[in-house]
PDB file of N, CA, C and O in Angstrom:
ATOM      1  N   VAL Y  28      89.239 107.709  81.822  1.00  0.00           N
ATOM      2  CA  VAL Y  28      88.703 107.192  82.955  1.00  0.00           C
ATOM      3  C   VAL Y  28      88.040 105.772  82.435  1.00  0.00           C
ATOM      4  O   VAL Y  28      88.374 104.550  82.963  1.00  0.00           O
ATOM      5  N   ASN Y  29      87.409 105.535  81.267  1.00  0.00           N
ATOM      6  CA  ASN Y  29      86.869 104.407  80.704  1.00  0.00           C
ATOM      7  C   ASN Y  29      87.839 103.597  80.366  1.00  0.00           C
ATOM      8  O   ASN Y  29      87.716 102.276  80.512  1.00  0.00           O
ATOM      9  N   ASP Y  30      89.127 103.887  79.848  1.00  0.00           N
ATOM     10  CA  ASP Y  30      90.122 103.015  79.368  1.00  0.00           C
ATOM     11  C   ASP Y  30      90.522 102.237  80.802  1.00  0.00           C
ATOM     12  O   ASP Y  30      91.166 101.112  80.853  1.00  0.00           O
ATOM     13  N   LEU Y  31      90.721 103.061  81.792  1.00  0.00           N
ATOM     14  CA  LEU Y  31      91.205 102.448  83.044  1.00  0.00           C
ATOM     15  C   LEU Y  31      90.177 101.278  83.591  1.00  0.00           C
ATOM     16  O   LEU Y  31      90.627 100.190  84.236  1.00  0.00           O
ATOM     17  N   VAL Y  32      89.113 101.811  83.464  1.00  0.00           N
ATOM     18  CA  VAL Y  32      88.075 100.779  83.977  1.00  0.00           C
ATOM     19  C   VAL Y  32      88.024  99.495  83.254  1.00  0.00           C
ATOM     20  O   VAL Y  32      87.897  98.433  83.623  1.00  0.00           O
ATOM     21  N   LYS Y  33      88.163  99.701  81.902  1.00  0.00           N
ATOM     22  CA  LYS Y  33      88.170  98.559  80.926  1.00  0.00           C
ATOM     23  C   LYS Y  33      89.447  97.658  81.113  1.00  0.00           C
ATOM     24  O   LYS Y  33      89.339  96.429  81.360  1.00  0.00           O
ATOM     25  N   LEU Y  34      90.736  98.070  81.444  1.00  0.00           N
ATOM     26  CA  LEU Y  34      91.914  97.584  81.770  1.00  0.00           C
ATOM     27  C   LEU Y  34      91.622  96.804  83.198  1.00  0.00           C
ATOM     28  O   LEU Y  34      92.104  95.659  83.197  1.00  0.00           O
ATOM     29  N   PHE Y  35      91.193  97.421  84.165  1.00  0.00           N
ATOM     30  CA  PHE Y  35      91.203  96.688  85.515  1.00  0.00           C
ATOM     31  C   PHE Y  35      89.996  95.597  85.396  1.00  0.00           C
ATOM     32  O   PHE Y  35      90.204  94.589  86.136  1.00  0.00           O
ATOM     33  N   SER Y  36      89.040  95.813  84.784  1.00  0.00           N
ATOM     34  CA  SER Y  36      87.755  95.022  84.691  1.00  0.00           C
ATOM     35  C   SER Y  36      88.190  93.739  83.831  1.00  0.00           C
ATOM     36  O   SER Y  36      87.858  92.701  84.273  1.00  0.00           O
ATOM     37  N   SER Y  37      89.112  93.918  82.842  1.00  0.00           N
ATOM     38  CA  SER Y  37      89.427  92.896  81.972  1.00  0.00           C
ATOM     39  C   SER Y  37      90.400  91.836  82.777  1.00  0.00           C
ATOM     40  O   SER Y  37      90.417  90.710  82.315  1.00  0.00           O
ATOM     41  N   LYS Y  38      90.844  92.121  83.901  1.00  0.00           N
ATOM     42  CA  LYS Y  38      91.754  91.334  84.681  1.00  0.00           C
ATOM     43  C   LYS Y  38      91.024  90.544  85.756  1.00  0.00           C
ATOM     44  O   LYS Y  38      91.654  89.977  86.624  1.00  0.00           O
ATOM     45  N   GLY Y  39      89.581  90.620  85.670  1.00  0.00           N
ATOM     46  CA  GLY Y  39      89.051  89.887  86.715  1.00  0.00           C
ATOM     47  C   GLY Y  39      88.318  90.506  87.753  1.00  0.00           C
ATOM     48  O   GLY Y  39      87.981  89.993  88.859  1.00  0.00           O
ATOM     49  N   GLY Y  40      88.264  91.771  87.785  1.00  0.00           N
ATOM     50  CA  GLY Y  40      87.706  92.578  88.849  1.00  0.00           C
ATOM     51  C   GLY Y  40      86.547  93.462  88.443  1.00  0.00           C
ATOM     52  O   GLY Y  40      86.399  93.864  87.279  1.00  0.00           O
ATOM     53  N   GLN Y  41      85.656  93.758  89.242  1.00  0.00           N
ATOM     54  CA  GLN Y  41      84.420  94.569  89.149  1.00  0.00           C
ATOM     55  C   GLN Y  41      84.844  96.008  89.698  1.00  0.00           C
ATOM     56  O   GLN Y  41      84.759  95.933  90.829  1.00  0.00           O
ATOM     57  N   VAL Y  42      85.103  96.838  88.896  1.00  0.00           N
ATOM     58  CA  VAL Y  42      85.471  98.134  89.245  1.00  0.00           C
ATOM     59  C   VAL Y  42      84.320  98.861  89.932  1.00  0.00           C
ATOM     60  O   VAL Y  42      83.254  99.042  89.149  1.00  0.00           O
ATOM     61  N   GLU Y  43      84.281  99.356  91.079  1.00  0.00           N
ATOM     62  CA  GLU Y  43      83.202 100.236  91.575  1.00  0.00           C
ATOM     63  C   GLU Y  43      83.272 101.624  91.366  1.00  0.00           C
ATOM     64  O   GLU Y  43      82.488 102.553  91.212  1.00  0.00           O
ATOM     65  N   ASP Y  44      84.613 102.218  91.423  1.00  0.00           N
ATOM     66  CA  ASP Y  44      84.853 103.597  91.324  1.00  0.00           C
ATOM     67  C   ASP Y  44      86.305 103.884  91.055  1.00  0.00           C
ATOM     68  O   ASP Y  44      87.029 103.204  91.285  1.00  0.00           O
ATOM     69  N   VAL Y  45      86.538 104.986  90.067  1.00  0.00           N
ATOM     70  CA  VAL Y  45      87.713 105.375  89.739  1.00  0.00           C
ATOM     71  C   VAL Y  45      87.927 106.944  90.090  1.00  0.00           C
ATOM     72  O   VAL Y  45      87.076 107.593  89.584  1.00  0.00           O
ATOM     73  N   LEU Y  46      88.952 107.396  90.794  1.00  0.00           N
ATOM     74  CA  LEU Y  46      89.299 108.801  90.871  1.00  0.00           C
ATOM     75  C   LEU Y  46      90.538 109.131  90.086  1.00  0.00           C
ATOM     76  O   LEU Y  46      91.514 108.431  90.154  1.00  0.00           O
ATOM     77  N   LEU Y  47      90.305 109.982  89.197  1.00  0.00           N
ATOM     78  CA  LEU Y  47      91.445 110.599  88.422  1.00  0.00           C
ATOM     79  C   LEU Y  47      91.630 111.945  88.286  1.00  0.00           C
ATOM     80  O   LEU Y  47      90.793 112.833  87.952  1.00  0.00           O
ATOM     81  N   PRO Y  48      92.631 112.620  88.963  1.00  0.00           N
ATOM     82  CA  PRO Y  48      92.824 114.006  88.829  1.00  0.00           C
ATOM     83  C   PRO Y  48      93.206 114.594  87.972  1.00  0.00           C
ATOM     84  O   PRO Y  48      93.670 113.758  86.909  1.00  0.00           O
ATOM     85  N   PRO Y  49      93.031 115.901  87.605  1.00  0.00           N
ATOM     86  CA  PRO Y  49      93.311 116.699  86.213  1.00  0.00           C
ATOM     87  C   PRO Y  49      94.635 116.275  85.738  1.00  0.00           C
ATOM     88  O   PRO Y  49      94.818 116.316  84.603  1.00  0.00           O
ATOM     89  N   SER Y  50      95.563 116.188  86.643  1.00  0.00           N
ATOM     90  CA  SER Y  50      96.981 115.887  86.239  1.00  0.00           C
ATOM     91  C   SER Y  50      97.064 114.626  85.537  1.00  0.00           C
ATOM     92  O   SER Y  50      98.200 114.417  85.025  1.00  0.00           O
ATOM     93  N   ARG Y  51      96.252 113.594  85.799  1.00  0.00           N
ATOM     94  CA  ARG Y  51      96.452 112.192  85.273  1.00  0.00           C
ATOM     95  C   ARG Y  51      97.639 111.469  85.696  1.00  0.00           C
ATOM     96  O   ARG Y  51      98.144 110.595  85.030  1.00  0.00           O
ATOM     97  N   SER Y  52      98.295 111.943  86.781  1.00  0.00           N
ATOM     98  CA  SER Y  52      99.597 111.585  87.374  1.00  0.00           C
ATOM     99  C   SER Y  52      99.279 110.173  88.152  1.00  0.00           C
ATOM    100  O   SER Y  52     100.381 109.354  88.346  1.00  0.00           O
ATOM    101  N   LEU Y  53      98.124 109.895  88.680  1.00  0.00           N
ATOM    102  CA  LEU Y  53      97.949 108.751  89.441  1.00  0.00           C
ATOM    103  C   LEU Y  53      96.376 108.534  89.343  1.00  0.00           C
ATOM    104  O   LEU Y  53      95.654 109.465  88.963  1.00  0.00           O
ATOM    105  N   ALA Y  54      95.814 107.445  89.797  1.00  0.00           N
ATOM    106  CA  ALA Y  54      94.485 107.076  89.865  1.00  0.00           C
ATOM    107  C   ALA Y  54      94.296 106.254  90.975  1.00  0.00           C
ATOM    108  O   ALA Y  54      95.135 105.358  91.476  1.00  0.00           O
ATOM    109  N   VAL Y  55      92.979 106.428  91.496  1.00  0.00           N
ATOM    110  CA  VAL Y  55      92.636 105.451  92.643  1.00  0.00           C
ATOM    111  C   VAL Y  55      91.517 104.646  92.164  1.00  0.00           C
ATOM    112  O   VAL Y  55      90.428 105.162  91.561  1.00  0.00           O
ATOM    113  N   VAL Y  56      91.587 103.349  92.235  1.00  0.00           N
ATOM    114  CA  VAL Y  56      90.507 102.252  91.623  1.00  0.00           C
ATOM    115  C   VAL Y  56      90.192 101.618  92.745  1.00  0.00           C
ATOM    116  O   VAL Y  56      90.784 100.905  93.563  1.00  0.00           O
ATOM    117  N   LYS Y  57      88.714 101.592  93.018  1.00  0.00           N
ATOM    118  CA  LYS Y  57      87.994 100.807  93.997  1.00  0.00           C
ATOM    119  C   LYS Y  57      87.322  99.719  93.549  1.00  0.00           C
ATOM    120  O   LYS Y  57      86.620 100.042  92.528  1.00  0.00           O
ATOM    121  N   PHE Y  58      87.588  98.506  93.928  1.00  0.00           N
ATOM    122  CA  PHE Y  58      86.873  97.326  93.551  1.00  0.00           C
ATOM    123  C   PHE Y  58      85.581  97.210  94.316  1.00  0.00           C
ATOM    124  O   PHE Y  58      85.644  97.447  95.594  1.00  0.00           O
ATOM    125  N   LYS Y  59      84.733  96.322  93.811  1.00  0.00           N
ATOM    126  CA  LYS Y  59      83.586  95.834  94.648  1.00  0.00           C
ATOM    127  C   LYS Y  59      83.951  94.882  95.731  1.00  0.00           C
ATOM    128  O   LYS Y  59      83.337  94.981  96.862  1.00  0.00           O
ATOM    129  N   PHE Y  60      84.664  93.883  95.383  1.00  0.00           N
ATOM    130  CA  PHE Y  60      85.162  92.858  96.253  1.00  0.00           C
ATOM    131  C   PHE Y  60      86.451  92.917  96.281  1.00  0.00           C
ATOM    132  O   PHE Y  60      87.337  92.989  95.463  1.00  0.00           O
ATOM    133  N   PRO Y  61      87.123  92.676  97.601  1.00  0.00           N
ATOM    134  CA  PRO Y  61      88.587  92.646  97.941  1.00  0.00           C
ATOM    135  C   PRO Y  61      89.255  91.615  97.133  1.00  0.00           C
ATOM    136  O   PRO Y  61      90.384  91.762  96.816  1.00  0.00           O
ATOM    137  N   ASN Y  62      88.737  90.366  97.071  1.00  0.00           N
ATOM    138  CA  ASN Y  62      89.476  89.351  96.367  1.00  0.00           C
ATOM    139  C   ASN Y  62      89.760  89.564  95.133  1.00  0.00           C
ATOM    140  O   ASN Y  62      90.904  89.035  94.541  1.00  0.00           O
ATOM    141  N   GLU Y  63      88.720  90.201  94.387  1.00  0.00           N
ATOM    142  CA  GLU Y  63      88.956  90.795  92.999  1.00  0.00           C
ATOM    143  C   GLU Y  63      90.163  91.751  93.057  1.00  0.00           C
ATOM    144  O   GLU Y  63      90.861  91.594  92.037  1.00  0.00           O
ATOM    145  N   ALA Y  64      90.196  92.635  93.844  1.00  0.00           N
ATOM    146  CA  ALA Y  64      91.188  93.562  93.786  1.00  0.00           C
ATOM    147  C   ALA Y  64      92.502  93.105  93.835  1.00  0.00           C
ATOM    148  O   ALA Y  64      93.556  93.484  93.338  1.00  0.00           O
ATOM    149  N   ASN Y  65      92.633  92.070  94.836  1.00  0.00           N
ATOM    150  CA  ASN Y  65      93.986  91.207  95.155  1.00  0.00           C
ATOM    151  C   ASN Y  65      94.320  90.577  93.763  1.00  0.00           C
ATOM    152  O   ASN Y  65      95.654  90.683  93.315  1.00  0.00           O
ATOM    153  N   LEU Y  66      93.393  89.825  93.153  1.00  0.00           N
ATOM    154  CA  LEU Y  66      93.741  89.182  91.854  1.00  0.00           C
ATOM    155  C   LEU Y  66      94.164  90.006  90.840  1.00  0.00           C
ATOM    156  O   LEU Y  66      95.200  89.757  90.091  1.00  0.00           O
ATOM    157  N   THR Y  67      93.369  91.245  90.751  1.00  0.00           N
ATOM    158  CA  THR Y  67      93.605  92.004  89.575  1.00  0.00           C
ATOM    159  C   THR Y  67      95.239  92.834  89.971  1.00  0.00           C
ATOM    160  O   THR Y  67      96.000  93.005  88.996  1.00  0.00           O
ATOM    161  N   PHE Y  68      95.393  93.011  91.087  1.00  0.00           N
ATOM    162  CA  PHE Y  68      96.577  93.812  91.556  1.00  0.00           C
ATOM    163  C   PHE Y  68      97.766  92.717  91.129  1.00  0.00           C
ATOM    164  O   PHE Y  68      98.752  93.358  90.430  1.00  0.00           O
ATOM    165  N   LYS Y  69      97.718  91.596  91.277  1.00  0.00           N
ATOM    166  CA  LYS Y  69      98.707  90.695  91.046  1.00  0.00           C
ATOM    167  C   LYS Y  69      98.950  90.514  89.420  1.00  0.00           C
ATOM    168  O   LYS Y  69     100.101  90.364  88.855  1.00  0.00           O
ATOM    169  N   LYS Y  70      97.942  90.665  88.556  1.00  0.00           N
ATOM    170  CA  LYS Y  70      97.960  90.460  87.361  1.00  0.00           C
ATOM    171  C   LYS Y  70      98.509  91.580  86.540  1.00  0.00           C
ATOM    172  O   LYS Y  70      99.234  91.629  85.702  1.00  0.00           O
ATOM    173  N   LEU Y  71      98.274  92.847  87.199  1.00  0.00           N
ATOM    174  CA  LEU Y  71      98.545  94.081  86.528  1.00  0.00           C
ATOM    175  C   LEU Y  71      99.717  94.729  87.022  1.00  0.00           C
ATOM    176  O   LEU Y  71     100.201  95.667  86.365  1.00  0.00           O
ATOM    177  N   ALA Y  72     100.420  94.444  88.211  1.00  0.00           N
ATOM    178  CA  ALA Y  72     101.507  95.160  88.721  1.00  0.00           C
ATOM    179  C   ALA Y  72     102.600  94.963  87.602  1.00  0.00           C
ATOM    180  O   ALA Y  72     102.901  93.887  87.140  1.00  0.00           O
ATOM    181  N   TYR Y  73     103.305  96.258  87.282  1.00  0.00           N
ATOM    182  CA  TYR Y  73     104.373  96.288  86.657  1.00  0.00           C
ATOM    183  C   TYR Y  73     104.007  95.973  85.064  1.00  0.00           C
ATOM    184  O   TYR Y  73     105.204  95.928  84.378  1.00  0.00           O
ATOM    185  N   THR Y  74     102.869  95.748  84.761  1.00  0.00           N
ATOM    186  CA  THR Y  74     102.618  95.692  83.242  1.00  0.00           C
ATOM    187  C   THR Y  74     102.576  97.118  82.582  1.00  0.00           C
ATOM    188  O   THR Y  74     102.692  98.073  83.256  1.00  0.00           O
ATOM    189  N   ARG Y  75     102.684  97.248  81.213  1.00  0.00           N
ATOM    190  CA  ARG Y  75     102.714  98.401  80.586  1.00  0.00           C
ATOM    191  C   ARG Y  75     101.428  98.967  80.317  1.00  0.00           C
ATOM    192  O   ARG Y  75     100.350  98.253  80.084  1.00  0.00           O
ATOM    193  N   TYR Y  76     101.287 100.407  80.583  1.00  0.00           N
ATOM    194  CA  TYR Y  76     100.082 101.057  80.206  1.00  0.00           C
ATOM    195  C   TYR Y  76     100.376 102.252  79.466  1.00  0.00           C
ATOM    196  O   TYR Y  76     101.076 103.125  80.043  1.00  0.00           O
ATOM    197  N   GLN Y  77     100.020 102.385  78.335  1.00  0.00           N
ATOM    198  CA  GLN Y  77     100.382 103.747  77.337  1.00  0.00           C
ATOM    199  C   GLN Y  77     102.068 103.768  77.317  1.00  0.00           C
ATOM    200  O   GLN Y  77     102.366 104.884  77.733  1.00  0.00           O
ATOM    201  N   TYR Y  78     102.698 102.770  77.288  1.00  0.00           N
ATOM    202  CA  TYR Y  78     104.171 102.820  77.152  1.00  0.00           C
ATOM    203  C   TYR Y  78     104.917 103.115  78.594  1.00  0.00           C
ATOM    204  O   TYR Y  78     106.117 103.384  78.422  1.00  0.00           O
ATOM    205  N   VAL Y  79     104.143 103.172  79.655  1.00  0.00           N
ATOM    206  CA  VAL Y  79     104.891 103.266  80.776  1.00  0.00           C
ATOM    207  C   VAL Y  79     104.343 102.012  81.903  1.00  0.00           C
ATOM    208  O   VAL Y  79     103.292 101.648  81.734  1.00  0.00           O
ATOM    209  N   PRO Y  80     105.258 101.699  82.786  1.00  0.00           N
ATOM    210  CA  PRO Y  80     104.820 100.555  83.607  1.00  0.00           C
ATOM    211  C   PRO Y  80     103.863 101.150  84.680  1.00  0.00           C
ATOM    212  O   PRO Y  80     103.835 102.187  85.247  1.00  0.00           O
ATOM    213  N   LEU Y  81     102.812 100.189  85.087  1.00  0.00           N
ATOM    214  CA  LEU Y  81     101.778 100.375  86.094  1.00  0.00           C
ATOM    215  C   LEU Y  81     102.570 100.289  87.439  1.00  0.00           C
ATOM    216  O   LEU Y  81     103.114  99.079  87.755  1.00  0.00           O
ATOM    217  N   TYR Y  82     102.690 101.372  88.416  1.00  0.00           N
ATOM    218  CA  TYR Y  82     103.050 101.095  89.679  1.00  0.00           C
ATOM    219  C   TYR Y  82     101.876 101.072  90.699  1.00  0.00           C
ATOM    220  O   TYR Y  82     101.278 102.175  90.851  1.00  0.00           O
ATOM    221  N   LEU Y  83     101.625  99.875  91.010  1.00  0.00           N
ATOM    222  CA  LEU Y  83     100.271  99.746  91.846  1.00  0.00           C
ATOM    223  C   LEU Y  83     100.450  99.667  93.245  1.00  0.00           C
ATOM    224  O   LEU Y  83     101.623  99.040  93.696  1.00  0.00           O
ATOM    225  N   GLU Y  84      99.849 100.394  94.133  1.00  0.00           N
ATOM    226  CA  GLU Y  84      99.967 100.244  95.431  1.00  0.00           C
ATOM    227  C   GLU Y  84      98.727 100.166  96.219  1.00  0.00           C
ATOM    228  O   GLU Y  84      97.521 100.433  95.694  1.00  0.00           O
ATOM    229  N   TRP Y  85      98.458  99.398  97.393  1.00  0.00           N
ATOM    230  CA  TRP Y  85      97.217  99.371  98.197  1.00  0.00           C
ATOM    231  C   TRP Y  85      97.062 100.754  98.852  1.00  0.00           C
ATOM    232  O   TRP Y  85      97.865 101.382  99.353  1.00  0.00           O
ATOM    233  N   ALA Y  86      95.772 101.239  98.889  1.00  0.00           N
ATOM    234  CA  ALA Y  86      95.300 102.553  99.546  1.00  0.00           C
ATOM    235  C   ALA Y  86      94.505 102.064 100.597  1.00  0.00           C
ATOM    236  O   ALA Y  86      93.920 101.204 100.659  1.00  0.00           O
ATOM    237  N   PRO Y  87      94.573 103.056 101.615  1.00  0.00           N
ATOM    238  CA  PRO Y  87      93.519 102.754 102.905  1.00  0.00           C
ATOM    239  C   PRO Y  87      92.015 102.768 102.300  1.00  0.00           C
ATOM    240  O   PRO Y  87      91.688 103.544 101.250  1.00  0.00           O
ATOM    241  N   LEU Y  88      90.989 102.300 103.056  1.00  0.00           N
ATOM    242  CA  LEU Y  88      89.673 102.354 102.548  1.00  0.00           C
ATOM    243  C   LEU Y  88      89.235 103.826 102.361  1.00  0.00           C
ATOM    244  O   LEU Y  88      88.250 104.258 101.655  1.00  0.00           O
ATOM    245  N   SER Y  89      89.676 104.673 103.357  1.00  0.00           N
ATOM    246  CA  SER Y  89      89.326 106.208 103.355  1.00  0.00           C
ATOM    247  C   SER Y  89      89.765 106.761 102.145  1.00  0.00           C
ATOM    248  O   SER Y  89      89.535 108.078 102.109  1.00  0.00           O
ATOM    249  N   ALA Y  90      90.796 106.409 101.292  1.00  0.00           N
ATOM    250  CA  ALA Y  90      90.885 107.020 100.080  1.00  0.00           C
ATOM    251  C   ALA Y  90      89.995 107.587  99.229  1.00  0.00           C
ATOM    252  O   ALA Y  90      90.047 108.437  98.558  1.00  0.00           O
ATOM    253  N   ILE Y  91      88.894 106.592  99.069  1.00  0.00           N
ATOM    254  CA  ILE Y  91      87.697 107.060  98.370  1.00  0.00           C
ATOM    255  C   ILE Y  91      86.611 107.109  99.298  1.00  0.00           C
ATOM    256  O   ILE Y  91      86.142 106.091  99.774  1.00  0.00           O
ATOM    257  N   ASN Y  92      86.227 108.307  99.673  1.00  0.00           N
ATOM    258  CA  ASN Y  92      85.266 108.729 100.584  1.00  0.00           C
ATOM    259  C   ASN Y  92      84.240 109.517  99.920  1.00  0.00           C
ATOM    260  O   ASN Y  92      84.336 110.501  99.503  1.00  0.00           O
ATOM    261  N   LYS Y  93      82.915 108.767  99.587  1.00  0.00           N
ATOM    262  CA  LYS Y  93      81.977 109.542  98.727  1.00  0.00           C
ATOM    263  C   LYS Y  93      81.557 111.070  99.433  1.00  0.00           C
ATOM    264  O   LYS Y  93      81.292 111.857  98.730  1.00  0.00           O
ATOM    265  N   ASP Y  94      81.671 110.987 100.741  1.00  0.00           N
ATOM    266  CA  ASP Y  94      81.192 112.360 101.187  1.00  0.00           C
ATOM    267  C   ASP Y  94      82.183 113.468 100.889  1.00  0.00           C
ATOM    268  O   ASP Y  94      81.820 114.700 100.621  1.00  0.00           O
ATOM    269  N   ILE Y  95      83.479 113.205 100.809  1.00  0.00           N
ATOM    270  CA  ILE Y  95      84.512 114.172 100.529  1.00  0.00           C
ATOM    271  C   ILE Y  95      84.512 114.398  98.958  1.00  0.00           C
ATOM    272  O   ILE Y  95      84.490 115.538  98.724  1.00  0.00           O
ATOM    273  N   THR Y  96      84.479 113.382  98.199  1.00  0.00           N
ATOM    274  CA  THR Y  96      84.446 113.558  96.800  1.00  0.00           C
ATOM    275  C   THR Y  96      83.181 114.320  96.199  1.00  0.00           C
ATOM    276  O   THR Y  96      83.226 115.093  95.196  1.00  0.00           O
ATOM    277  N   LYS Y  97      82.293 114.255  96.916  1.00  0.00           N
ATOM    278  CA  LYS Y  97      81.036 114.954  96.410  1.00  0.00           C
ATOM    279  C   LYS Y  97      81.113 116.362  96.709  1.00  0.00           C
ATOM    280  O   LYS Y  97      80.618 117.393  95.907  1.00  0.00           O
ATOM    281  N   ASP Y  98      81.887 116.749  97.801  1.00  0.00           N
ATOM    282  CA  ASP Y  98      82.023 118.281  98.250  1.00  0.00           C
ATOM    283  C   ASP Y  98      83.046 118.985  97.308  1.00  0.00           C
ATOM    284  O   ASP Y  98      83.123 120.043  97.239  1.00  0.00           O
ATOM    285  N   VAL Y  99      84.035 118.226  96.662  1.00  0.00           N
ATOM    286  CA  VAL Y  99      85.012 118.898  95.826  1.00  0.00           C
ATOM    287  C   VAL Y  99      84.446 119.330  94.437  1.00  0.00           C
ATOM    288  O   VAL Y  99      83.919 118.589  93.826  1.00  0.00           O
ATOM    289  N   LYS Y 100      84.666 120.619  94.146  1.00  0.00           N
ATOM    290  CA  LYS Y 100      84.468 120.962  92.944  1.00  0.00           C
ATOM    291  C   LYS Y 100      85.609 121.310  92.114  1.00  0.00           C
ATOM    292  O   LYS Y 100      86.562 121.786  92.521  1.00  0.00           O
ATOM    293  N   LEU Y 101      85.448 121.092  90.711  1.00  0.00           N
ATOM    294  CA  LEU Y 101      86.773 121.224  89.816  1.00  0.00           C
ATOM    295  C   LEU Y 101      87.214 122.753  89.989  1.00  0.00           C
ATOM    296  O   LEU Y 101      88.329 123.064  89.928  1.00  0.00           O
ATOM    297  N   ASN Y 102      86.309 123.668  90.244  1.00  0.00           N
ATOM    298  CA  ASN Y 102      86.701 125.176  90.077  1.00  0.00           C
ATOM    299  C   ASN Y 102      87.581 125.546  91.375  1.00  0.00           C
ATOM    300  O   ASN Y 102      88.142 126.482  91.561  1.00  0.00           O
ATOM    301  N   GLU Y 103      87.454 124.543  92.334  1.00  0.00           N
ATOM    302  CA  GLU Y 103      88.147 124.777  93.720  1.00  0.00           C
ATOM    303  C   GLU Y 103      89.618 124.293  93.616  1.00  0.00           C
ATOM    304  O   GLU Y 103      90.307 124.547  94.400  1.00  0.00           O
ATOM    305  N   ILE Y 104      89.863 123.432  92.671  1.00  0.00           N
ATOM    306  CA  ILE Y 104      91.295 122.961  92.528  1.00  0.00           C
ATOM    307  C   ILE Y 104      92.083 124.036  91.684  1.00  0.00           C
ATOM    308  O   ILE Y 104      91.866 124.551  90.643  1.00  0.00           O
ATOM    309  N   THR Y 105      93.179 124.293  92.381  1.00  0.00           N
ATOM    310  CA  THR Y 105      94.178 125.251  91.928  1.00  0.00           C
ATOM    311  C   THR Y 105      95.097 124.810  90.728  1.00  0.00           C
ATOM    312  O   THR Y 105      95.739 123.645  90.883  1.00  0.00           O
ATOM    313  N   PRO Y 106      94.992 125.270  89.551  1.00  0.00           N
ATOM    314  CA  PRO Y 106      95.832 124.661  88.400  1.00  0.00           C
ATOM    315  C   PRO Y 106      97.303 124.805  88.655  1.00  0.00           C
ATOM    316  O   PRO Y 106      97.731 125.687  89.469  1.00  0.00           O
ATOM    317  N   LYS Y 107      98.030 123.917  88.275  1.00  0.00           N
ATOM    318  CA  LYS Y 107      99.565 123.827  88.640  1.00  0.00           C
ATOM    319  C   LYS Y 107     100.213 125.163  88.285  1.00  0.00           C
ATOM    320  O   LYS Y 107     101.157 125.653  88.800  1.00  0.00           O
ATOM    321  N   GLU Y 108      99.777 125.754  87.004  1.00  0.00           N
ATOM    322  CA  GLU Y 108     100.379 127.009  86.531  1.00  0.00           C
ATOM    323  C   GLU Y 108     100.254 128.072  87.653  1.00  0.00           C
ATOM    324  O   GLU Y 108     101.200 128.780  87.973  1.00  0.00           O
ATOM    325  N   ASP Y 109      99.187 128.227  88.407  1.00  0.00           N
ATOM    326  CA  ASP Y 109      98.830 129.326  89.404  1.00  0.00           C
ATOM    327  C   ASP Y 109      99.726 129.170  90.368  1.00  0.00           C
ATOM    328  O   ASP Y 109     100.220 130.066  91.014  1.00  0.00           O
ATOM    329  N   VAL Y 110      99.859 127.837  90.877  1.00  0.00           N
ATOM    330  CA  VAL Y 110     100.781 127.482  91.972  1.00  0.00           C
ATOM    331  C   VAL Y 110     102.258 128.028  91.718  1.00  0.00           C
ATOM    332  O   VAL Y 110     102.866 128.697  92.563  1.00  0.00           O
ATOM    333  N   GLU Y 111     102.723 127.593  90.491  1.00  0.00           N
ATOM    334  CA  GLU Y 111     104.125 127.943  90.332  1.00  0.00           C
ATOM    335  C   GLU Y 111     104.217 129.480  90.116  1.00  0.00           C
ATOM    336  O   GLU Y 111     105.365 129.946  90.423  1.00  0.00           O
ATOM    337  N   ASP Y 112     103.337 130.150  89.564  1.00  0.00           N
ATOM    338  CA  ASP Y 112     103.529 131.836  89.525  1.00  0.00           C
ATOM    339  C   ASP Y 112     103.546 132.274  91.016  1.00  0.00           C
ATOM    340  O   ASP Y 112     104.140 133.396  90.991  1.00  0.00           O
ATOM    341  N   GLU Y 113     102.909 131.648  91.958  1.00  0.00           N
ATOM    342  CA  GLU Y 113     102.940 132.361  93.296  1.00  0.00           C
ATOM    343  C   GLU Y 113     104.200 132.108  93.940  1.00  0.00           C
ATOM    344  O   GLU Y 113     104.518 132.735  94.967  1.00  0.00           O
ATOM    345  N   ILE Y 114     105.112 131.230  93.609  1.00  0.00           N
ATOM    346  CA  ILE Y 114     106.016 130.840  94.432  1.00  0.00           C
ATOM    347  C   ILE Y 114     107.296 131.845  94.066  1.00  0.00           C
ATOM    348  O   ILE Y 114     107.438 132.371  93.291  1.00  0.00           O
TER     349      ILE Y 114
END
């Protein structure tokens, strides 16, 4: 998570929060100010991060809801292996 905060902060934005699931296949980055998010979005779209291009998209404001994230516990998330075994 720290490397994502550094990456997004280095392009002119003040990162307020980052959500990164255990799969690390996507991340949600919340900025303190919308204009900084827009500037950073334009600077980082399709640039490389660890040998893969960054595909950035705008998310609704409700994507990061503190009330929801506080209630989620890591042990409540079903690991991918368990889901595949059940199918």
